[in-house]
Coordinates of C-alpha atoms and ligand atoms in Angstrom, one line a residue:
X17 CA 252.7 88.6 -62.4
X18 CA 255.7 90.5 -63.4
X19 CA 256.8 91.2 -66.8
X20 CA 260.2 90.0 -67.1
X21 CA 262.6 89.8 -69.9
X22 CA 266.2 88.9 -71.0
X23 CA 268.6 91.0 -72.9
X24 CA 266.3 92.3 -75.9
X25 CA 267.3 90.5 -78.9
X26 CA 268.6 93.1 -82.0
X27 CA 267.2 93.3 -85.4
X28 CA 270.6 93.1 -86.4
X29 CA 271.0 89.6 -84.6
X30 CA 270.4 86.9 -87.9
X31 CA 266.8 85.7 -88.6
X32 CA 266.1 82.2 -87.8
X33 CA 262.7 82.2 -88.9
X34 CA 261.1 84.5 -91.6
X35 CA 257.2 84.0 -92.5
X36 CA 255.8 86.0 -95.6
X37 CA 252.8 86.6 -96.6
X38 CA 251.3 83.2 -94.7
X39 CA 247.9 82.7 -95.2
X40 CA 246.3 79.6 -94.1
X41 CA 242.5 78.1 -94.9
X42 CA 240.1 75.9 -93.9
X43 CA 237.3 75.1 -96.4
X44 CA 234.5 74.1 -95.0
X45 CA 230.8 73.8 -95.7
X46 CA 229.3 77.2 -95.4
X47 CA 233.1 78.8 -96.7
X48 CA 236.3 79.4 -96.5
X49 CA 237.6 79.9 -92.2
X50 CA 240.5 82.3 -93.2
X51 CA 242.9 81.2 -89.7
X52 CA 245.7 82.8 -90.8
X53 CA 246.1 86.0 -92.9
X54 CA 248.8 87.4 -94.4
X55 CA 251.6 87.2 -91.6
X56 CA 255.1 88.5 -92.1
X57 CA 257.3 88.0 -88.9
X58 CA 260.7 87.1 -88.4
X59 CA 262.3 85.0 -85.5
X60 CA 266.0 86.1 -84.0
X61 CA 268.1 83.7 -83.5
X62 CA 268.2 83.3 -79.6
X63 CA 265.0 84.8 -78.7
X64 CA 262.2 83.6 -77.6
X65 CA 258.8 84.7 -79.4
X66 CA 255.5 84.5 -77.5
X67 CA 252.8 84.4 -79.7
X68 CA 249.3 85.3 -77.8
X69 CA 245.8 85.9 -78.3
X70 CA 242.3 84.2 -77.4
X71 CA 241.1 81.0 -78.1
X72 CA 240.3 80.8 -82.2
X73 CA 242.9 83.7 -82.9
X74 CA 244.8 81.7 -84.9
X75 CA 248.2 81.8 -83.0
X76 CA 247.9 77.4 -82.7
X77 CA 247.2 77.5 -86.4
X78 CA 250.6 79.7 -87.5
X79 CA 253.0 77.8 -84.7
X80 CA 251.8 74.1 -86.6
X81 CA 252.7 76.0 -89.8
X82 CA 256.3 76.2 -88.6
X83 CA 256.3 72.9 -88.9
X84 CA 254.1 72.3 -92.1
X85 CA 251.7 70.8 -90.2
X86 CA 248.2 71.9 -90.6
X87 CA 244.8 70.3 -89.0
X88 CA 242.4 69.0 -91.6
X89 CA 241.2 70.7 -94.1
X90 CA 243.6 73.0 -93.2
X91 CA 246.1 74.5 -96.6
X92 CA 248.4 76.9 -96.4
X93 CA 247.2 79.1 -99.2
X94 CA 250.4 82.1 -99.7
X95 CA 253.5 82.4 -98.5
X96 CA 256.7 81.1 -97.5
X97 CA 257.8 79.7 -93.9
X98 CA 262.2 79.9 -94.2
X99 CA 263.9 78.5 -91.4
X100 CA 268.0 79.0 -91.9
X101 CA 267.0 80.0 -95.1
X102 CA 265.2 77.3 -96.7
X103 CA 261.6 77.5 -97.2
X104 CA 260.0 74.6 -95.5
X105 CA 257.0 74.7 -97.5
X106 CA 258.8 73.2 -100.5
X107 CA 260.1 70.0 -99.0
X108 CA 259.2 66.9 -99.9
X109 CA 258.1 63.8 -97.0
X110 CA 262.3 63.1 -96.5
X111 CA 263.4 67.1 -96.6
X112 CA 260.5 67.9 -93.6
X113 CA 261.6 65.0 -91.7
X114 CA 264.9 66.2 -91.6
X115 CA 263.4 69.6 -90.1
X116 CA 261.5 68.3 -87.5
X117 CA 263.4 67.1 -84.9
X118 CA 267.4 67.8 -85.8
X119 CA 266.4 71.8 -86.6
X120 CA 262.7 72.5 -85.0
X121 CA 261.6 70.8 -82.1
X122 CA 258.7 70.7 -80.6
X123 CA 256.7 70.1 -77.0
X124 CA 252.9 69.4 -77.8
X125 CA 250.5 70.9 -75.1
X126 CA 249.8 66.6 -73.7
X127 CA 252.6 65.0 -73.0
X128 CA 250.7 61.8 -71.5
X129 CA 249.1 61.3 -74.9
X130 CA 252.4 61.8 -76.6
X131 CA 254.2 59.2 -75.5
X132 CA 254.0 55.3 -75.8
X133 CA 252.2 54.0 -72.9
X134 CA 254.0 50.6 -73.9
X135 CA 257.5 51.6 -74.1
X136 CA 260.0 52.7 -71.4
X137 CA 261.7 55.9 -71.2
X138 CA 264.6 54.4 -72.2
X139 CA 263.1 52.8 -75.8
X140 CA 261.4 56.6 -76.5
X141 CA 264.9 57.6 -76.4
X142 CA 266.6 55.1 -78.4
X143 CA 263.9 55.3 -81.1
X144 CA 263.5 58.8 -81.7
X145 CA 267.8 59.0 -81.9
X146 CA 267.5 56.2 -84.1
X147 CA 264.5 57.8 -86.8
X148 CA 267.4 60.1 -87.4
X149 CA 270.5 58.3 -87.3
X150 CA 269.4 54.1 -87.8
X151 CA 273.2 53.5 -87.0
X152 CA 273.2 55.1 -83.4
X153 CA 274.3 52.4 -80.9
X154 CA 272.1 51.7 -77.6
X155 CA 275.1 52.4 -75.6
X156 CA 275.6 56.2 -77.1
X157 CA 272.0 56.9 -77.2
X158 CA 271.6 56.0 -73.5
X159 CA 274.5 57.8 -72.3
X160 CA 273.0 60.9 -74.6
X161 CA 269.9 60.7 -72.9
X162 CA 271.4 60.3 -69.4
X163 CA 272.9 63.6 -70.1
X164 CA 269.5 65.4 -71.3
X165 CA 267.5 63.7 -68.2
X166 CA 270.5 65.0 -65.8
X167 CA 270.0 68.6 -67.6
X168 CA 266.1 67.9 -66.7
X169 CA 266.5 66.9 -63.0
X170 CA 265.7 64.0 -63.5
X171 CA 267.4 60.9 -62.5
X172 CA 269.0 58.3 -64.6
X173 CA 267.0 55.4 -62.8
X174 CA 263.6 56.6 -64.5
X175 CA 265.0 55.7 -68.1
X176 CA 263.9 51.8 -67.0
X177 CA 260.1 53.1 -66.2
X178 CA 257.0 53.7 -68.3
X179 CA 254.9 57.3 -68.4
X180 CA 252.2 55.9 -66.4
X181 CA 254.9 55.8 -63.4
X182 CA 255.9 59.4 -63.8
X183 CA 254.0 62.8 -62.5
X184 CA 252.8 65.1 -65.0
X185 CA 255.8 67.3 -64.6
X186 CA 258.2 64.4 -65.3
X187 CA 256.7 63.5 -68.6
X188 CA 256.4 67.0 -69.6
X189 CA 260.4 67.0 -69.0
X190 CA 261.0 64.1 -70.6
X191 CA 258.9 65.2 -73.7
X192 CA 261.0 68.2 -73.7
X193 CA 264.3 65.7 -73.4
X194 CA 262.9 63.9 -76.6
X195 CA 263.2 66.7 -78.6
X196 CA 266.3 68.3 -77.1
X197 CA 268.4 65.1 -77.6
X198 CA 268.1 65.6 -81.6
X199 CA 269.8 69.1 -81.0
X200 CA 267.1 71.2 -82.3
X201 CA 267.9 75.2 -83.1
X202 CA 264.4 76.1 -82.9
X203 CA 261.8 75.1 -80.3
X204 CA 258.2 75.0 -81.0
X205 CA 256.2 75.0 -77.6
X206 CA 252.2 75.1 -78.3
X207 CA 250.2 76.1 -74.9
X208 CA 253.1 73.9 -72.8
X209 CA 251.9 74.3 -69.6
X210 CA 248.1 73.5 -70.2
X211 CA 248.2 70.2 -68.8
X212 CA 250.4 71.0 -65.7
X213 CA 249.1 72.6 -62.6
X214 CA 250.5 76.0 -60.8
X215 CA 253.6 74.7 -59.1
X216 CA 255.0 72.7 -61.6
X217 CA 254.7 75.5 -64.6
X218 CA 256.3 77.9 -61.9
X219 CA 259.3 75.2 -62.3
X220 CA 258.9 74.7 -65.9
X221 CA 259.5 78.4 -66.5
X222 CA 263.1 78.6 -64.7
X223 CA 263.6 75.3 -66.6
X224 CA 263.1 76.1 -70.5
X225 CA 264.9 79.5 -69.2
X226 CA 268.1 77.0 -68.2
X227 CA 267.7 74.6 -71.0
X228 CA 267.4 77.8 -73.6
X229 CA 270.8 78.9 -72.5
X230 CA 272.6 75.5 -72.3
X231 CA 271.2 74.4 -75.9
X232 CA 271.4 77.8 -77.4
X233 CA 267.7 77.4 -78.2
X234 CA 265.6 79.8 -80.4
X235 CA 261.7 79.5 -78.9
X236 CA 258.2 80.1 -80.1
X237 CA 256.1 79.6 -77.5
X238 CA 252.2 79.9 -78.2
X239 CA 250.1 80.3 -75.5
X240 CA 246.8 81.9 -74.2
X241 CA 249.0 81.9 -70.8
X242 CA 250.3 85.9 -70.5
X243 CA 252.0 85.2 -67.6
X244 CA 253.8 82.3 -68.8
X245 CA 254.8 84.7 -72.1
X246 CA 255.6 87.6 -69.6
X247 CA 258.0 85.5 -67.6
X248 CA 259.6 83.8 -70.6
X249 CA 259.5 85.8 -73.7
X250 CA 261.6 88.5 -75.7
X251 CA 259.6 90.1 -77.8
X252 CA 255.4 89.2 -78.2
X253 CA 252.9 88.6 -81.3
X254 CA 249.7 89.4 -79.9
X255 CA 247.2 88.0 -82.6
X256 CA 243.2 88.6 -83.5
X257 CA 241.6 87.4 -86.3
X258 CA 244.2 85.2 -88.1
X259 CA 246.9 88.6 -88.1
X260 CA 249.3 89.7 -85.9
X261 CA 248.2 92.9 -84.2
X262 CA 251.1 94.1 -82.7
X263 CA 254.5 93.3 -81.9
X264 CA 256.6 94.1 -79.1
X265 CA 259.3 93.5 -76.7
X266 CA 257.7 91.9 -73.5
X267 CA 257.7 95.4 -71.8
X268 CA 256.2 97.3 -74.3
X269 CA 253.5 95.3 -74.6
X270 CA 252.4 94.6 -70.7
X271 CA 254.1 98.6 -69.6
X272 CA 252.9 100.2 -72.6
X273 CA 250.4 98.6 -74.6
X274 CA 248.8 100.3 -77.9
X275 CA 246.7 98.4 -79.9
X276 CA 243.4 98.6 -78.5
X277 CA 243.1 95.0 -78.4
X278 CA 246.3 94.5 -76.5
X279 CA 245.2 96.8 -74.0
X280 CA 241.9 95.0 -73.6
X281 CA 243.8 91.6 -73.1
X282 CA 245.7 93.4 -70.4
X283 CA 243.1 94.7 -68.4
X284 CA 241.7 91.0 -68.4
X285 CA 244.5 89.7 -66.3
X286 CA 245.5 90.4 -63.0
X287 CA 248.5 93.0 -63.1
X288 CA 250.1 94.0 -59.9
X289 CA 252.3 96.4 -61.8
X290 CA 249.4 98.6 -62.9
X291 CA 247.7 98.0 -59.3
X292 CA 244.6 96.4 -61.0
X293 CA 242.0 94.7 -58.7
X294 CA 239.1 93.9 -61.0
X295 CA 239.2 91.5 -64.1
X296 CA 237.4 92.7 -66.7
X297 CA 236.2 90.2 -69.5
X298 CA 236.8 92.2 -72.9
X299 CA 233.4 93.1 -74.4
X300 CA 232.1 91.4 -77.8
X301 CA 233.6 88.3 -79.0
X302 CA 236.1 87.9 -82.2
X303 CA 234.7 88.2 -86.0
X304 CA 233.6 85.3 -87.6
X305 CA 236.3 84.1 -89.8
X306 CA 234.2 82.6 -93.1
X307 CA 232.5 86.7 -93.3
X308 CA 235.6 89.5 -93.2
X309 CA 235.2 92.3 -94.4
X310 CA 237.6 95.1 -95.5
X311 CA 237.4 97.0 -92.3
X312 CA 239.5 96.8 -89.3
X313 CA 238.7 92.9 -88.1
X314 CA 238.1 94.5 -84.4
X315 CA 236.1 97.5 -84.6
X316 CA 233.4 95.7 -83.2
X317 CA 234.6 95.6 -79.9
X318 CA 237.0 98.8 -80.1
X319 CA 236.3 101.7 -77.7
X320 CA 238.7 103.8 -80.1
X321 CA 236.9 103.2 -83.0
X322 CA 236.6 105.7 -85.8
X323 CA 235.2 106.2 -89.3
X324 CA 238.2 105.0 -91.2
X325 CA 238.2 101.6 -89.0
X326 CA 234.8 100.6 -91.0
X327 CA 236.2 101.4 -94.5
X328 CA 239.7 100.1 -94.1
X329 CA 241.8 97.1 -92.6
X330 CA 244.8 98.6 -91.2
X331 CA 248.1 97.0 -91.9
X332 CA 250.9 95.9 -89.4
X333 CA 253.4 99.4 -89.7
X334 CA 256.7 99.2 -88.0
X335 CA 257.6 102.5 -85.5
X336 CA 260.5 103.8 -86.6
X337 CA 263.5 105.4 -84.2
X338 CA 263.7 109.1 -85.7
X339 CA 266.2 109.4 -88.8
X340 CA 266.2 105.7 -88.9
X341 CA 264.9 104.0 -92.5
X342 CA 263.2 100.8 -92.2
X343 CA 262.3 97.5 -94.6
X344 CA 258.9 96.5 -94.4
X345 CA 259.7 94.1 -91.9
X346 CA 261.7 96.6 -89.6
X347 CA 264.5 95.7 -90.8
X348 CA 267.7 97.7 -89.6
X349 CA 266.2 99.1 -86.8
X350 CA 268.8 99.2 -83.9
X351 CA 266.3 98.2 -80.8
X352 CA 263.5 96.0 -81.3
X353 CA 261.3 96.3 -83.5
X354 CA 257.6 97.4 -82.5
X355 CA 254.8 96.9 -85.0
X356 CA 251.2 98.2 -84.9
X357 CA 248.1 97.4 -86.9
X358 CA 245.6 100.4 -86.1
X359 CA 244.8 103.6 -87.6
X360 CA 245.3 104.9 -84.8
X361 CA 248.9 105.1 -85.2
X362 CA 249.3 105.2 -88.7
X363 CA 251.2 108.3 -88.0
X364 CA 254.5 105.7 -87.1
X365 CA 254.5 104.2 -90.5
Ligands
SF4_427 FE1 240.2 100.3 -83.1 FE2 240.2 101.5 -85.4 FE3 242.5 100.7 -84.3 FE4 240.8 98.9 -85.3 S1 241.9 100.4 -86.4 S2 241.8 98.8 -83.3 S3 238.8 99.9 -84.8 S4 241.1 102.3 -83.5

């Protein structure tokens, strides 16, 4: 695995995306499961955002939330989710169907179970255009599609067939063609490559990579998968405990880790660039979510951890470049912003 990245997006590039102050709940019997705490993060336009972390982190949880979708009893609790300036969280059923699709797309980690076994390729097509625009004709719709399934690699003949006739690959494709033919400006991927063995997310890769340049694509792409985030991303959101812990660009995070968590998530997969044989499983498993306390969320499991870690949950700081004054978001910074919760480098604020 090699980290790889594009041309590092700017803070001075325009934010797509801005979170504030999300929180997001889930009441259940014994509590309240606090998924998603107090997030602030902003989006580039043109980037693409990899948002990792284990299993129960809560990075699934704040990707739905872009689209105002929660799981039950999920509630977004605080904050405001803005993309292109207009917070999402206060549309109605007709304003949030207008987001999804023409301005946020998204591929769901199945595609088998997200399309129609009954209808053709062709009818997905013609019905999703046509959620969105009820006048479309059949004739532009297929000729749109034929352009999107030619962008794919895929050919034109497969339009007449049902999913059941393509390979996993294919369907994943043409799930990513349903939502590319509405033109979206922001693509949601949630753990993409989960159904699809090794050779065909090697191809998927190099293809979102194509398709992000062609259809001048902003992506968040949530996934448990760092090598997929290491070939793919911009920057990363590495997440524990429902917050972000620290954000990077895709080098600083695999070449020069610092949050102690980040660094343990490193050493648990297999990186030829540090020369690393072994796999380590990090020690301890995350905090339970109903029962936080006011102390830093992984101190559990930190080798680092110090007397000030039990008394007090550090806050996401932004690094700043010297003689450089930041917003609280890292705002006017002239490289890419790199963010931190830990005290060990409170010193950065
Ligand atoms: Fe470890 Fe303390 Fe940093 Fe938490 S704040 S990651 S316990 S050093």
């Amino acid at each position: 695995m090699q980290a790889q990245s594009s041309e590092a997006p700017v803070a001075t590039s325009n934010v797509l995306l801005e979170i504030r102050g999300l929180s997001i709940h889930y009441p259940i019997a014994i509590g309240t499961v606090k998924a998603v705490n107090d997030i602030n993060l902003d989006v580039y336009e043109g980037e693409v955002l990899g948002i990792v972390g284990e299993s129960g982190c809560g990075k699934s949880t704040l990707g739905l939330s872009i689209l105002n979708l929660q799981k039950s009893p999920g509630r977004i609790v605080a904050g405001t989710i803005k993309v292109d300036g207009q917070n999402i969280l206060e549309l109605g059923a007709e304003g949030i169907r207008n987001v999804r699709g023409p301005k946020i797309g998204m591929i769901f980690q199945n595609p088998l179970t997200s399309l129609d076994p009954l209808m053709s390729i062709k009818d997905h097509f013609i019905e999703t255009l046509r959620a969105h625009d009820p006048h479309i004709k059949v004739e532009e719709a297929i000729a749109r599609a034929e352009t999107i399934l030619e962008d794919l690699g895929i050919e034109k003949r497969r339009l007449a067939e049902y999913p059941f006739q393509l390979s996993g690959g294919m369907r994943q494709r043409i799930m990513i063609g349903l939502t590319l033919v509405l033109d979206p400006k922001l693509l949601l991927a949630d753990e993409p490559t989960t159904a699809l063995d090794v050779i065909v997310e090697a191809g998927f890769t190099e293809l979102l990579a194509k398709l992000k340049k062609k259809y001048n694509l902003t992506v968040v792409l949530v996934s448990h998968n760092l090598g997929l985030v290491a070939e793919i991303a911009d920057r990363i959101a590495v997440m524990y405990a429902g917050r972000i812990v620290e954000l990077a660009s895709v080098e600083g995070i695999f070449e020069e880790p610092r949050h102690p968590y980040t660094r343990g998530l490193m050493d648990c997969v297999p990186n030829i660039l540090l020369n690393q044989k072994d796999l380590p499983a990090m020690p301890g498993s995350p905090p339970d979510l109903v029962n936080l306390k006011d102390s830093c969320p992984f101190a559990p499991r930190c080798p680092k951890v110090m007397d000030i870690c039990l008394k007090e949950e550090p806050h996401l700081t932004y690094e700043a470049e010297p003689g450089q004054r930041l917003t609280a978001e890292g705002r006017g910074h002239q490289a890419v912003p790199r963010a931190v919760a830990c005290h060990l480098y409170k010193g950065h604020k």
